[in-house]
């Protein structure tokens, strides 16, 4: 008496499915490989250029004023001991342009006669290649005039130290600041101002 064949013997054994030969050929085709390489390169370049993660990052700074300021009294001040203190030469409020921006800006003259732009309580977006510029451009809120700050004269005061908080930006000693009466948070990569302030002389 012979044993009955196992039930599974009655079912054909199937091999794992494989991609159609035409698809395998497509994936190995030199043009396909080249296209994938181009896509990777373009995606990497776009990530570097636009830095989309900056939309979700923030840097806060909290620098003290460069020296004891003269408060609300304009002009050079002298203490009881005869020592000069910092003069507030001009000041203004930041307005929003490419991105919502707020804070105050002061142009300070230190006892050694050097100039410093101080930004206080800044609140703006993070972004690639942000600079602080002292410029001769007129300031108006909104997008219409967000790109005018490189049309005339400007002095680059360096990279923005943080998109939130307070920081000091020394003005180069050889800079001609006559007629430069505005400050821009300037995105040098896209030639646009995130926000700007008109500096009004203290009288």
mmCIF file of C-alpha atoms in Angstrom:
data_model
loop_
_atom_site.group_PDB
_atom_site.id
_atom_site.type_symbol
_atom_site.label_atom_id
_atom_site.label_comp_id
_atom_site.label_asym_id
_atom_site.label_seq_id
_atom_site.Cartn_x
_atom_site.Cartn_y
_atom_site.Cartn_z
ATOM 1 C CA UNK A 1 0.000 0.000 0.000
ATOM 2 C CA UNK A 2 1.463 3.281 -1.068
ATOM 3 C CA UNK A 3 1.025 6.570 0.681
ATOM 4 C CA UNK A 4 -1.097 9.214 -1.033
ATOM 5 C CA UNK A 5 0.943 12.086 -2.411
ATOM 6 C CA UNK A 6 1.104 15.120 -0.150
ATOM 7 C CA UNK A 7 -1.459 17.766 -0.874
ATOM 8 C CA UNK A 8 1.130 20.329 -1.762
ATOM 9 C CA UNK A 9 2.514 18.056 -4.448
ATOM 10 C CA UNK A 10 -0.581 18.841 -6.479
ATOM 11 C CA UNK A 11 0.259 22.575 -6.633
ATOM 12 C CA UNK A 12 2.915 23.963 -8.934
ATOM 13 C CA UNK A 13 5.837 25.701 -7.295
ATOM 14 C CA UNK A 14 6.017 29.361 -8.311
ATOM 15 C CA UNK A 15 9.165 31.456 -8.417
ATOM 16 C CA UNK A 16 9.267 34.967 -6.918
ATOM 17 C CA UNK A 17 8.004 37.526 -9.351
ATOM 18 C CA UNK A 18 10.655 39.460 -11.228
ATOM 19 C CA UNK A 19 10.347 42.781 -13.003
ATOM 20 C CA UNK A 20 9.670 42.469 -16.690
ATOM 21 C CA UNK A 21 12.800 42.269 -18.773
ATOM 22 C CA UNK A 22 11.961 45.560 -20.450
ATOM 23 C CA UNK A 23 11.856 47.314 -17.070
ATOM 24 C CA UNK A 24 15.202 45.843 -16.039
ATOM 25 C CA UNK A 25 16.697 47.026 -19.292
ATOM 26 C CA UNK A 26 15.225 50.502 -18.749
ATOM 27 C CA UNK A 27 16.734 50.787 -15.273
ATOM 28 C CA UNK A 28 20.145 49.772 -16.587
ATOM 29 C CA UNK A 29 20.026 52.022 -19.622
ATOM 30 C CA UNK A 30 22.805 54.669 -19.591
ATOM 31 C CA UNK A 31 20.323 57.453 -20.306
ATOM 32 C CA UNK A 32 18.240 56.432 -17.286
ATOM 33 C CA UNK A 33 21.271 56.369 -15.015
ATOM 34 C CA UNK A 34 22.391 59.750 -16.311
ATOM 35 C CA UNK A 35 18.914 61.168 -15.736
ATOM 36 C CA UNK A 36 18.866 59.926 -12.146
ATOM 37 C CA UNK A 37 22.275 61.476 -11.531
ATOM 38 C CA UNK A 38 21.022 64.803 -12.890
ATOM 39 C CA UNK A 39 17.951 64.655 -10.628
ATOM 40 C CA UNK A 40 20.131 64.026 -7.571
ATOM 41 C CA UNK A 41 22.474 66.895 -8.491
ATOM 42 C CA UNK A 42 19.600 69.322 -9.107
ATOM 43 C CA UNK A 43 17.913 68.339 -5.834
ATOM 44 C CA UNK A 44 21.163 68.832 -3.924
ATOM 45 C CA UNK A 45 21.778 72.221 -5.541
ATOM 46 C CA UNK A 46 18.219 73.353 -4.809
ATOM 47 C CA UNK A 47 18.564 72.304 -1.170
ATOM 48 C CA UNK A 48 21.833 74.230 -0.850
ATOM 49 C CA UNK A 49 20.529 77.320 -2.647
ATOM 50 C CA UNK A 50 17.110 77.654 -1.035
ATOM 51 C CA UNK A 51 17.871 75.987 2.333
ATOM 52 C CA UNK A 52 14.183 75.250 3.001
ATOM 53 C CA UNK A 53 14.935 74.051 6.523
ATOM 54 C CA UNK A 54 15.604 77.697 7.432
ATOM 55 C CA UNK A 55 11.821 78.129 7.521
ATOM 56 C CA UNK A 56 11.830 76.032 10.687
ATOM 57 C CA UNK A 57 15.038 77.219 12.397
ATOM 58 C CA UNK A 58 15.788 80.205 14.588
ATOM 59 C CA UNK A 59 18.897 81.728 16.174
ATOM 60 C CA UNK A 60 18.603 84.027 19.193
ATOM 61 C CA UNK A 61 21.364 86.404 20.292
ATOM 62 C CA UNK A 62 21.540 88.632 23.358
ATOM 63 C CA UNK A 63 24.492 91.004 23.091
ATOM 64 C CA UNK A 64 24.861 93.865 25.551
ATOM 65 C CA UNK A 65 25.147 97.403 24.179
ATOM 66 C CA UNK A 66 28.728 98.246 23.189
ATOM 67 C CA UNK A 67 29.000 100.838 25.980
ATOM 68 C CA UNK A 68 26.789 102.770 28.377
ATOM 69 C CA UNK A 69 24.464 104.739 26.105
ATOM 70 C CA UNK A 70 23.355 108.289 26.556
ATOM 71 C CA UNK A 71 19.751 107.263 27.109
ATOM 72 C CA UNK A 72 17.151 109.583 25.648
ATOM 73 C CA UNK A 73 19.370 112.653 25.630
ATOM 74 C CA UNK A 74 20.731 113.495 22.149
ATOM 75 C CA UNK A 75 24.268 114.580 21.385
ATOM 76 C CA UNK A 76 27.576 113.623 22.998
ATOM 77 C CA UNK A 77 27.312 113.184 26.734
ATOM 78 C CA UNK A 78 29.850 113.592 29.506
ATOM 79 C CA UNK A 79 29.698 111.947 32.917
ATOM 80 C CA UNK A 80 30.474 113.683 36.211
ATOM 81 C CA UNK A 81 34.030 112.350 35.955
ATOM 82 C CA UNK A 82 34.462 113.899 32.503
ATOM 83 C CA UNK A 83 34.353 110.585 30.604
ATOM 84 C CA UNK A 84 32.357 110.577 27.372
ATOM 85 C CA UNK A 85 29.693 107.927 26.867
ATOM 86 C CA UNK A 86 27.981 106.542 23.808
ATOM 87 C CA UNK A 87 25.825 108.862 21.705
ATOM 88 C CA UNK A 88 22.643 107.736 19.961
ATOM 89 C CA UNK A 89 23.092 109.424 16.574
ATOM 90 C CA UNK A 90 19.933 108.112 14.885
ATOM 91 C CA UNK A 91 17.305 105.452 15.378
ATOM 92 C CA UNK A 92 14.263 103.850 13.774
ATOM 93 C CA UNK A 93 11.859 100.924 13.803
ATOM 94 C CA UNK A 94 12.074 97.928 11.497
ATOM 95 C CA UNK A 95 9.169 97.351 9.102
ATOM 96 C CA UNK A 96 8.237 94.131 7.325
ATOM 97 C CA UNK A 97 9.144 93.593 3.687
ATOM 98 C CA UNK A 98 9.832 90.107 2.273
ATOM 99 C CA UNK A 99 9.116 88.548 5.694
ATOM 100 C CA UNK A 100 7.411 89.783 8.873
ATOM 101 C CA UNK A 101 10.058 91.771 10.740
ATOM 102 C CA UNK A 102 10.071 93.902 13.884
ATOM 103 C CA UNK A 103 12.600 95.495 16.204
ATOM 104 C CA UNK A 104 14.467 98.760 16.696
ATOM 105 C CA UNK A 105 17.717 100.022 15.181
ATOM 106 C CA UNK A 106 20.143 102.578 16.594
ATOM 107 C CA UNK A 107 23.229 104.159 15.079
ATOM 108 C CA UNK A 108 25.638 104.665 17.978
ATOM 109 C CA UNK A 109 28.798 106.735 18.208
ATOM 110 C CA UNK A 110 31.191 105.332 20.802
ATOM 111 C CA UNK A 111 33.582 107.383 22.944
ATOM 112 C CA UNK A 112 36.422 106.496 20.544
ATOM 113 C CA UNK A 113 34.348 108.054 17.699
ATOM 114 C CA UNK A 114 33.660 104.682 16.052
ATOM 115 C CA UNK A 115 30.131 103.843 14.855
ATOM 116 C CA UNK A 116 28.023 100.801 15.643
ATOM 117 C CA UNK A 117 24.603 99.770 14.369
ATOM 118 C CA UNK A 118 22.680 98.109 17.176
ATOM 119 C CA UNK A 119 19.554 96.062 16.462
ATOM 120 C CA UNK A 120 17.361 95.358 19.473
ATOM 121 C CA UNK A 121 14.474 92.931 19.957
ATOM 122 C CA UNK A 122 14.741 91.700 16.376
ATOM 123 C CA UNK A 123 12.140 89.194 15.263
ATOM 124 C CA UNK A 124 12.322 88.042 11.643
ATOM 125 C CA UNK A 125 12.592 84.839 9.628
ATOM 126 C CA UNK A 126 15.778 82.842 9.322
ATOM 127 C CA UNK A 127 17.184 82.590 5.825
ATOM 128 C CA UNK A 128 20.264 81.959 3.709
ATOM 129 C CA UNK A 129 23.052 84.530 3.458
ATOM 130 C CA UNK A 130 21.405 87.242 5.571
ATOM 131 C CA UNK A 131 23.401 90.463 5.974
ATOM 132 C CA UNK A 132 23.029 93.766 7.809
ATOM 133 C CA UNK A 133 23.372 96.693 5.421
ATOM 134 C CA UNK A 134 23.611 100.416 6.103
ATOM 135 C CA UNK A 135 22.142 101.998 2.959
ATOM 136 C CA UNK A 136 20.945 105.177 1.275
ATOM 137 C CA UNK A 137 17.617 103.674 0.141
ATOM 138 C CA UNK A 138 14.239 104.964 1.268
ATOM 139 C CA UNK A 139 12.233 102.541 3.387
ATOM 140 C CA UNK A 140 8.620 101.556 2.886
ATOM 141 C CA UNK A 141 6.822 98.484 4.201
ATOM 142 C CA UNK A 142 5.736 95.646 1.942
ATOM 143 C CA UNK A 143 7.182 93.760 -1.010
ATOM 144 C CA UNK A 144 7.182 96.546 -3.611
ATOM 145 C CA UNK A 145 10.429 98.132 -2.396
ATOM 146 C CA UNK A 146 12.066 95.049 -0.883
ATOM 147 C CA UNK A 147 14.685 94.899 -3.629
ATOM 148 C CA UNK A 148 15.844 98.523 -3.853
ATOM 149 C CA UNK A 149 18.623 98.448 -1.282
ATOM 150 C CA UNK A 150 21.348 97.394 -3.709
ATOM 151 C CA UNK A 151 20.388 100.069 -6.260
ATOM 152 C CA UNK A 152 22.428 102.818 -4.614
ATOM 153 C CA UNK A 153 25.109 102.947 -1.927
ATOM 154 C CA UNK A 154 25.428 100.550 0.957
ATOM 155 C CA UNK A 155 27.919 99.337 3.541
ATOM 156 C CA UNK A 156 27.920 95.639 4.422
ATOM 157 C CA UNK A 157 28.138 95.281 8.216
ATOM 158 C CA UNK A 158 28.479 91.515 8.106
ATOM 159 C CA UNK A 159 26.270 88.483 8.515
ATOM 160 C CA UNK A 160 23.141 88.684 10.641
ATOM 161 C CA UNK A 161 24.111 87.156 13.984
ATOM 162 C CA UNK A 162 20.636 85.894 14.751
ATOM 163 C CA UNK A 163 17.108 86.360 13.491
ATOM 164 C CA UNK A 164 15.910 87.064 17.031
ATOM 165 C CA UNK A 165 17.299 89.154 19.853
ATOM 166 C CA UNK A 166 19.780 92.028 20.109
ATOM 167 C CA UNK A 167 23.223 92.427 18.533
ATOM 168 C CA UNK A 168 25.859 95.002 17.579
ATOM 169 C CA UNK A 169 27.283 95.547 14.087
ATOM 170 C CA UNK A 170 30.402 97.772 13.920
ATOM 171 C CA UNK A 171 30.642 100.145 10.974
ATOM 172 C CA UNK A 172 34.021 99.934 9.180
ATOM 173 C CA UNK A 173 36.203 102.882 10.137
ATOM 174 C CA UNK A 174 36.853 103.782 6.500
ATOM 175 C CA UNK A 175 33.162 103.745 5.499
ATOM 176 C CA UNK A 176 31.605 106.950 4.169
ATOM 177 C CA UNK A 177 28.293 107.017 6.010
ATOM 178 C CA UNK A 178 27.114 110.417 4.794
ATOM 179 C CA UNK A 179 23.654 109.937 3.308
ATOM 180 C CA UNK A 180 23.320 106.375 4.599
ATOM 181 C CA UNK A 181 20.163 106.664 6.638
ATOM 182 C CA UNK A 182 18.534 103.239 6.546
ATOM 183 C CA UNK A 183 19.335 99.702 7.664
ATOM 184 C CA UNK A 184 18.232 96.550 5.854
ATOM 185 C CA UNK A 185 18.178 92.893 6.870
ATOM 186 C CA UNK A 186 19.340 91.883 3.410
ATOM 187 C CA UNK A 187 19.235 88.412 1.833
ATOM 188 C CA UNK A 188 22.288 88.570 -0.409
ATOM 189 C CA UNK A 189 21.452 85.300 -2.124
ATOM 190 C CA UNK A 190 18.082 86.432 -3.442
ATOM 191 C CA UNK A 191 18.651 90.212 -3.461
ATOM 192 C CA UNK A 192 15.711 91.031 -1.241
ATOM 193 C CA UNK A 193 15.212 92.766 2.094
ATOM 194 C CA UNK A 194 13.474 90.834 4.861
ATOM 195 C CA UNK A 195 12.866 94.085 6.747
ATOM 196 C CA UNK A 196 14.338 97.584 7.036
ATOM 197 C CA UNK A 197 14.387 100.688 9.212
ATOM 198 C CA UNK A 198 14.700 104.360 8.363
ATOM 199 C CA UNK A 199 17.195 106.051 10.682
ATOM 200 C CA UNK A 200 15.943 109.371 12.001
ATOM 201 C CA UNK A 201 18.577 111.715 13.480
ATOM 202 C CA UNK A 202 18.284 112.433 17.178
ATOM 203 C CA UNK A 203 17.665 116.155 17.654
#
